[in-house]
Coordinates of N, CA and C in Angstrom, one line a residue:
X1 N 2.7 13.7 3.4 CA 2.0 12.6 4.0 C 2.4 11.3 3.3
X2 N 2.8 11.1 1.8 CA 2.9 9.9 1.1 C 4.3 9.6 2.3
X3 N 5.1 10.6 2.3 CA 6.5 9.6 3.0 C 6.1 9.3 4.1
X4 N 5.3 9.8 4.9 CA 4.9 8.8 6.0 C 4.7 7.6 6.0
X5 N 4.0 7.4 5.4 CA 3.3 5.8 4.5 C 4.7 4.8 4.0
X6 N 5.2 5.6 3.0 CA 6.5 5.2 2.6 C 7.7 4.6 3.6
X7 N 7.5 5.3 4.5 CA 8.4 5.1 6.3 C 8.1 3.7 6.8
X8 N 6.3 4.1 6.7 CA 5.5 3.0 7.6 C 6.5 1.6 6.7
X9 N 6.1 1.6 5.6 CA 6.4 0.3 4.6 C 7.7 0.1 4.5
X10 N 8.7 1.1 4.8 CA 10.4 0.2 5.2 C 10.3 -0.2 6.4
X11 N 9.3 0.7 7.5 CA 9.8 -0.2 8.9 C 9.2 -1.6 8.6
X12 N 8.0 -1.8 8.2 CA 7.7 -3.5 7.6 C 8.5 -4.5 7.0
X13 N 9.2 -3.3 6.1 CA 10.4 -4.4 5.9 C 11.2 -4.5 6.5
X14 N 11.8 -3.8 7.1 CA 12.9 -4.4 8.1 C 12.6 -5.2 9.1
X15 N 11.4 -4.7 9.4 CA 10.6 -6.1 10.6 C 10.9 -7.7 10.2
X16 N 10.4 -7.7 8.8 CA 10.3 -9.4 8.1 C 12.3 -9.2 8.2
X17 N 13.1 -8.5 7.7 CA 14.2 -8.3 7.6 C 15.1 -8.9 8.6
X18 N 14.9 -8.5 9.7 CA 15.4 -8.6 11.0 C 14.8 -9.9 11.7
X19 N 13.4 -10.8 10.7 CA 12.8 -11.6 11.3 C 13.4 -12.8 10.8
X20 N 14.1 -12.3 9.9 CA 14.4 -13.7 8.7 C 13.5 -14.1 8.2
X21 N 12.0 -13.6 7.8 CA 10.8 -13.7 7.4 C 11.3 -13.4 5.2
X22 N 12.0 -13.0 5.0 CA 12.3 -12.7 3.7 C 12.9 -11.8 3.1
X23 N 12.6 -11.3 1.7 CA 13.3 -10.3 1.3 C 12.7 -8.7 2.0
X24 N 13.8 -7.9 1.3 CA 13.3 -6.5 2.1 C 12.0 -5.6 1.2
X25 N 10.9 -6.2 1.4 CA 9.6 -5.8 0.8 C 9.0 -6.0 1.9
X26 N 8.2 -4.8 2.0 CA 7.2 -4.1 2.9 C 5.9 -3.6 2.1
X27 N 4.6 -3.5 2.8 CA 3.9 -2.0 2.1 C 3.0 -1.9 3.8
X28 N 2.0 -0.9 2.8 CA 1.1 -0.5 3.7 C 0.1 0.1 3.1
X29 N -1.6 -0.3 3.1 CA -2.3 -0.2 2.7 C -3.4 1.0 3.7
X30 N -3.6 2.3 2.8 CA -4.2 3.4 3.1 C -6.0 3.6 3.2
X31 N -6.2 4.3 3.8 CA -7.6 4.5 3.7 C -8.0 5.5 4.3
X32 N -8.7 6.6 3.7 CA -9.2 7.7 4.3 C -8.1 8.0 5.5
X33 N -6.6 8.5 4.9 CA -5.8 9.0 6.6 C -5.1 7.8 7.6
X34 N -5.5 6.2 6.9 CA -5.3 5.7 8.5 C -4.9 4.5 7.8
X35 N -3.7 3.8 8.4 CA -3.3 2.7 8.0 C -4.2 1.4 8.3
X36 N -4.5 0.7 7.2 CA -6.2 -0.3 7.2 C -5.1 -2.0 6.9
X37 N -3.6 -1.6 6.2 CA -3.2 -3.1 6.2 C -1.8 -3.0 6.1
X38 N -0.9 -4.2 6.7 CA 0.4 -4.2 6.4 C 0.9 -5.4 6.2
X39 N 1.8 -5.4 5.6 CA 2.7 -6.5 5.5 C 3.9 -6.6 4.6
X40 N 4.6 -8.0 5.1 CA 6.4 -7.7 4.6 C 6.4 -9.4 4.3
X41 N 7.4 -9.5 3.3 CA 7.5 -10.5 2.7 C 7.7 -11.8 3.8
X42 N 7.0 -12.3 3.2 CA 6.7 -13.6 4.7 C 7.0 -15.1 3.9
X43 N 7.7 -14.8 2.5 CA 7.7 -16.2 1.9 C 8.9 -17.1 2.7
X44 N 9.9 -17.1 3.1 CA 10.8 -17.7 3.8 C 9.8 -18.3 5.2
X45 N 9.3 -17.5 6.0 CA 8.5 -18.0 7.2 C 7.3 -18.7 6.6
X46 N 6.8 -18.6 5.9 CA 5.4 -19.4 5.6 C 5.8 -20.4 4.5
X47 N 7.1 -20.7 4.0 CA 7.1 -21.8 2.8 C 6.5 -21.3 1.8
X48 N 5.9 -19.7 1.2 CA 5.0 -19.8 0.5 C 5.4 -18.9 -0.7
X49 N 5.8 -19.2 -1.9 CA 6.0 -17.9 -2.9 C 4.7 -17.0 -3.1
X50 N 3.8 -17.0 -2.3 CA 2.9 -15.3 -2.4 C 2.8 -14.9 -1.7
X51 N 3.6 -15.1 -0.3 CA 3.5 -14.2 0.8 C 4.4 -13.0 0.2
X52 N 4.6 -12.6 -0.9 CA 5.0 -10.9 -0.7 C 4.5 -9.8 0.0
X53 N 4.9 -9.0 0.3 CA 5.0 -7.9 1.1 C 3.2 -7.3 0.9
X54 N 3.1 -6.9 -0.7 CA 2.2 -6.5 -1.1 C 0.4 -7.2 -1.4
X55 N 1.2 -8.7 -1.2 CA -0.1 -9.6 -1.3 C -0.4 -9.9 0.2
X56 N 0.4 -9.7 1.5 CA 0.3 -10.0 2.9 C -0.6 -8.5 3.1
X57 N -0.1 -7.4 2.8 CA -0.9 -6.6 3.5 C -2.3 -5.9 2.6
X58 N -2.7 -6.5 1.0 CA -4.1 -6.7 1.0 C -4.5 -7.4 1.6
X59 N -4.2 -8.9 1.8 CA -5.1 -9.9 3.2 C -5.4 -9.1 4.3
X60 N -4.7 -8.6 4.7 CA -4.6 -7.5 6.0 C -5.4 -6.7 5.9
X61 N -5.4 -5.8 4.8 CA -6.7 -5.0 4.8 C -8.3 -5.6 4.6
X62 N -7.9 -6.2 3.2 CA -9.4 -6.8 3.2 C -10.0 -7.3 4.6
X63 N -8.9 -8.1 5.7 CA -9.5 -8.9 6.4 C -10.1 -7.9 8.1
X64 N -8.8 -6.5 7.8 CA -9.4 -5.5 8.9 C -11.1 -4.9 8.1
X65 N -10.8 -4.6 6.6 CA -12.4 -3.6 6.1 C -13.4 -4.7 6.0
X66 N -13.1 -6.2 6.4 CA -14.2 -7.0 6.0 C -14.7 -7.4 4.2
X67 N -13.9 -7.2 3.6 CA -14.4 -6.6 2.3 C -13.1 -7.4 1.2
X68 N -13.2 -7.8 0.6 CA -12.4 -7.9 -0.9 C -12.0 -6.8 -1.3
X69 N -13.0 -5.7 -2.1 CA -13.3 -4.8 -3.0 C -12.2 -3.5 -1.7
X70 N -10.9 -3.2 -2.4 CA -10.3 -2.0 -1.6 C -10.6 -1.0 -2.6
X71 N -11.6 -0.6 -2.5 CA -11.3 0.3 -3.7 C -11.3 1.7 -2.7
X72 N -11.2 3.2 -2.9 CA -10.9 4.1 -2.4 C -9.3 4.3 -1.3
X73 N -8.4 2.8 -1.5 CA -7.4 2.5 -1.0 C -6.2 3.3 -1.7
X74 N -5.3 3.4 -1.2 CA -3.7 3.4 -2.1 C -2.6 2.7 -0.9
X75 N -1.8 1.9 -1.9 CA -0.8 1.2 -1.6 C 0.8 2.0 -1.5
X76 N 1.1 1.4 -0.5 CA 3.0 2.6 -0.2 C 4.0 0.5 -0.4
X77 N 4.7 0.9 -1.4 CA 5.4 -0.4 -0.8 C 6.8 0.0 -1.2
X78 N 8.0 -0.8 -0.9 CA 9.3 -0.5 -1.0 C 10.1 -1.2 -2.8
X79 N 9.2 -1.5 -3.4 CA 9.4 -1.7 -4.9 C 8.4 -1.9 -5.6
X80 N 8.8 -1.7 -6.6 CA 7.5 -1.8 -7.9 C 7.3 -3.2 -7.5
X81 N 5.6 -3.3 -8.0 CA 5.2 -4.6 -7.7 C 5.7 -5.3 -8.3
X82 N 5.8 -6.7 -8.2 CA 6.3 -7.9 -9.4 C 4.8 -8.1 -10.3
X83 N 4.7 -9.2 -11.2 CA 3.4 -9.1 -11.9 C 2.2 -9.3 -10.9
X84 N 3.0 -10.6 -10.3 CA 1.6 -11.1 -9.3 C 1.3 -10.2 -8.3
X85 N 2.0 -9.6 -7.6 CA 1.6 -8.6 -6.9 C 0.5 -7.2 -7.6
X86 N 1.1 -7.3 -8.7 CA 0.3 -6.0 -9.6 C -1.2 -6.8 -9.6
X87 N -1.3 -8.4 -9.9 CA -2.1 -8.5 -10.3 C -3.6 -8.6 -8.9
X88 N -2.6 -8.7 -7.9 CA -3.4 -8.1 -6.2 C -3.8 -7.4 -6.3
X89 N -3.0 -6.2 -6.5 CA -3.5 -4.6 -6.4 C -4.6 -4.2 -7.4
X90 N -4.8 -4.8 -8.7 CA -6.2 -4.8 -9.6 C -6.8 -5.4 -9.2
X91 N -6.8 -6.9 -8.8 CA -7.9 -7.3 -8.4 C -8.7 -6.8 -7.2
X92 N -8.0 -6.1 -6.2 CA -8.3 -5.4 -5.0 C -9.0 -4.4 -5.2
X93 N -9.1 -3.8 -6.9 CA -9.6 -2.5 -6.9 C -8.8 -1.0 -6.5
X94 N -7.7 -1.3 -5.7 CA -6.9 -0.6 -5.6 C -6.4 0.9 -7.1
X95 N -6.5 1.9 -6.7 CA -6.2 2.7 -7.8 C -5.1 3.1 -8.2
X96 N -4.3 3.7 -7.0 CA -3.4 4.2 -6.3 C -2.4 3.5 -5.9
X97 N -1.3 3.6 -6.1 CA 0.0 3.0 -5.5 C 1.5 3.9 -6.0
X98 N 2.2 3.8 -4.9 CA 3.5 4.1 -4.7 C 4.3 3.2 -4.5
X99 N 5.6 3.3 -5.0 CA 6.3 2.3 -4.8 C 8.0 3.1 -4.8
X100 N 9.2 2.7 -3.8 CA 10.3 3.4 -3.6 C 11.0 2.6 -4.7
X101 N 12.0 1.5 -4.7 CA 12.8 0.8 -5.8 C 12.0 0.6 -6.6
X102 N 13.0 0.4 -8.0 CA 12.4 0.2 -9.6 C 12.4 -2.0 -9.3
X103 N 11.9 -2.5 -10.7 CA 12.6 -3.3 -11.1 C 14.0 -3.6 -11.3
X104 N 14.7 -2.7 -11.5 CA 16.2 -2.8 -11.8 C 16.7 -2.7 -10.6
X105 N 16.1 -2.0 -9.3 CA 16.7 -2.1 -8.2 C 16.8 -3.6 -7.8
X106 N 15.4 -4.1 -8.0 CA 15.2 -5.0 -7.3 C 15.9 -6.5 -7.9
X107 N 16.5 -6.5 -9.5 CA 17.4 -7.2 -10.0 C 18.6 -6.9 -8.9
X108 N 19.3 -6.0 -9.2 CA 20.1 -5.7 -8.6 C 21.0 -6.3 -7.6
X109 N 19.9 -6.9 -6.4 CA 19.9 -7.2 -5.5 C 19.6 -8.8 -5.1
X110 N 19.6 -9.4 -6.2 CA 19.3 -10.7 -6.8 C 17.9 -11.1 -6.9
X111 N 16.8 -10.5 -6.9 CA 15.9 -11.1 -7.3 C 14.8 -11.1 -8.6
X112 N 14.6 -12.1 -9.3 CA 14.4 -12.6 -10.4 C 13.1 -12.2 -11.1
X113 N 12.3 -11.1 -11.1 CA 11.6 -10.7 -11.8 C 11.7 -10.7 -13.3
X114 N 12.9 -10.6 -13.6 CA 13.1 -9.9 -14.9 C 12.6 -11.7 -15.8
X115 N 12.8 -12.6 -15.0 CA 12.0 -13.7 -16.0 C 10.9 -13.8 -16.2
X116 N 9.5 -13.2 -15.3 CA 8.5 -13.0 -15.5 C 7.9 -11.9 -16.4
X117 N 9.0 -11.2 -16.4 CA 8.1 -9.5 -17.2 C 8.9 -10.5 -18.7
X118 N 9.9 -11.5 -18.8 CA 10.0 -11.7 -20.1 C 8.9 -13.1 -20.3
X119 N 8.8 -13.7 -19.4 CA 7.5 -14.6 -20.2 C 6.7 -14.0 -20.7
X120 N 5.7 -12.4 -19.6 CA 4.6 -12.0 -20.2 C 4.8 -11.7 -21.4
X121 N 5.9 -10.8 -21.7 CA 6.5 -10.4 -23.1 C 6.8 -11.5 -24.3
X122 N 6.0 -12.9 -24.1 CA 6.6 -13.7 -24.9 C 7.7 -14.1 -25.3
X123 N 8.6 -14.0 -24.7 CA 10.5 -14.0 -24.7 C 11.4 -15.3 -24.1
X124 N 10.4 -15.4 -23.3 CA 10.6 -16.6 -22.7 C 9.9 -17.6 -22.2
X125 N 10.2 -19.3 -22.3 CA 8.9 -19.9 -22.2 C 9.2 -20.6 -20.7
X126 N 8.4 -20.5 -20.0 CA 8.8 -21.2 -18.6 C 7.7 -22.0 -18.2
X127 N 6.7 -21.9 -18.9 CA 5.3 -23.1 -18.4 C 5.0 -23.4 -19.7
X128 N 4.3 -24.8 -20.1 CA 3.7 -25.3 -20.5 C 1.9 -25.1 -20.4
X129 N 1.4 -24.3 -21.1 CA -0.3 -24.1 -20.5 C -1.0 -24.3 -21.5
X130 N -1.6 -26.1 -21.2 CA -2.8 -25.9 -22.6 C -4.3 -26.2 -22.0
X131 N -5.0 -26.2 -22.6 CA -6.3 -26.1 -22.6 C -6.9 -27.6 -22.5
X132 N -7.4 -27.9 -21.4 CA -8.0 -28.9 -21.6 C -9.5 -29.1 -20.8
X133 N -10.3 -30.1 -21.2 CA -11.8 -30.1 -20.2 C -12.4 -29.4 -20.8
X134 N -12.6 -28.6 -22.1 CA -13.2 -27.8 -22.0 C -14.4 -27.6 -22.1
X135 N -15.5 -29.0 -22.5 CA -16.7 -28.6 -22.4 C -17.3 -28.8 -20.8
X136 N -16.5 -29.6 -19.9 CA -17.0 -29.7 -18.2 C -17.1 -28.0 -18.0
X137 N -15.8 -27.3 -18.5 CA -15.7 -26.3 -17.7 C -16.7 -25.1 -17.8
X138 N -16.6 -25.5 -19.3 CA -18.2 -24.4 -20.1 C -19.2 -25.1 -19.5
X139 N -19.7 -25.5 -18.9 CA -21.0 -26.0 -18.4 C -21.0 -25.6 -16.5
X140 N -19.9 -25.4 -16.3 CA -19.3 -25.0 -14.7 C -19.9 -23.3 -14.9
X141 N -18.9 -22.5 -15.9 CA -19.4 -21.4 -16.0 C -20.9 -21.1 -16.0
X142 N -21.4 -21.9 -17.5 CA -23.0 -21.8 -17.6 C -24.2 -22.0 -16.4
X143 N -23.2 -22.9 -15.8 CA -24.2 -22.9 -14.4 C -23.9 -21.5 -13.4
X144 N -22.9 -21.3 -13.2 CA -22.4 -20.5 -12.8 C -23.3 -19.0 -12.9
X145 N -23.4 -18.8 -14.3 CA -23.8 -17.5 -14.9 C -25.2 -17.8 -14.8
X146 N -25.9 -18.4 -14.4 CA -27.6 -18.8 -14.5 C -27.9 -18.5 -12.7
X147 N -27.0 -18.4 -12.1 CA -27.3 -18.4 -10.8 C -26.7 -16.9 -10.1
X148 N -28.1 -15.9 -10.6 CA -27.7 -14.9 -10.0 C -27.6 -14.3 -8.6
X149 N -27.5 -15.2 -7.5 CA -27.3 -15.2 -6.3 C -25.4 -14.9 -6.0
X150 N -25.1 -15.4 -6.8 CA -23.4 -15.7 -6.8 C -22.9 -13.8 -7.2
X151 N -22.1 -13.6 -6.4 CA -21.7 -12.3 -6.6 C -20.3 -12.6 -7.6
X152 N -20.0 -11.4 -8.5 CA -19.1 -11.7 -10.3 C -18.2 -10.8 -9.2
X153 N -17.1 -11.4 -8.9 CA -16.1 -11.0 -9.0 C -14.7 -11.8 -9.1

């Protein structure tokens, strides 16, 4: 059953592929048996560095289940996530995921991960991030956290 899924999420890619929509990343987002979301890298067609494959077809799902929270989901996509994509699939709640290419594939092929997994790794500096505002923004929170109507996620 996973290669089915796995199928579904190359023909995604090749769809954006064949659309001039982007690189060849696809997935497909599962649920109880039945495909709930898709998508393929759409950053070339949308201007946008987060339309990846894997961040287009959580929108997809969340926006078919109505819901943020995928949790009881698993993900089929055509390479290991990049960070930000990884960081979709946790926030999603997502548990589960598959993936066909490594990061090395996906070097391979020219694209640039490998500068990201070395920022995380402190190896390399590519942003500037300091801290500033900080007592506006402690009082944003504090309001924030006093108003238990607001759902924490």
């Amino acid at each position: 059953m996973a290669l089915e899924y796995m199928d579904e999420a190359i023909a995604e890619a090749y769809r954006g592929v064949r659309e001039h929509d982007g690189g060849p990343f696809g997935c497909v987002i599962v649920k109880d048996g039945k495909i709930v979301g898709r998508g393929h890298n759409r950053v070339l067609l949308k201007k946008d560095p987060t339309c990846h494959g894997e961040m287009e077809a959580i929108r997809d799902a969340c926006q078919t289940l109505g819901t943020h929270d995928l949790s009881g989901c698993v993900l089929y996509t055509t390479a290991e996530p990049c960070p930000m994509c990884l960081g979709g699939i946790l926030w999603s709640n997502i548990t589960e995921a598959y993936y066909g290419c490594s990061k090395k594939d996906t070097a391979d092929i020219g694209f640039r991960d490998d500068l990201f997994y070395d920022y995380l790794n402190g190896k390399k500096e590519l942003l500037s991030l300091r801290q500033e505002g900080v007592e506006g923004c402690k009082k944003l929170f504090e309001d924030f956290a006093k108003d238990q109507s607001q759902q924490r996620y």
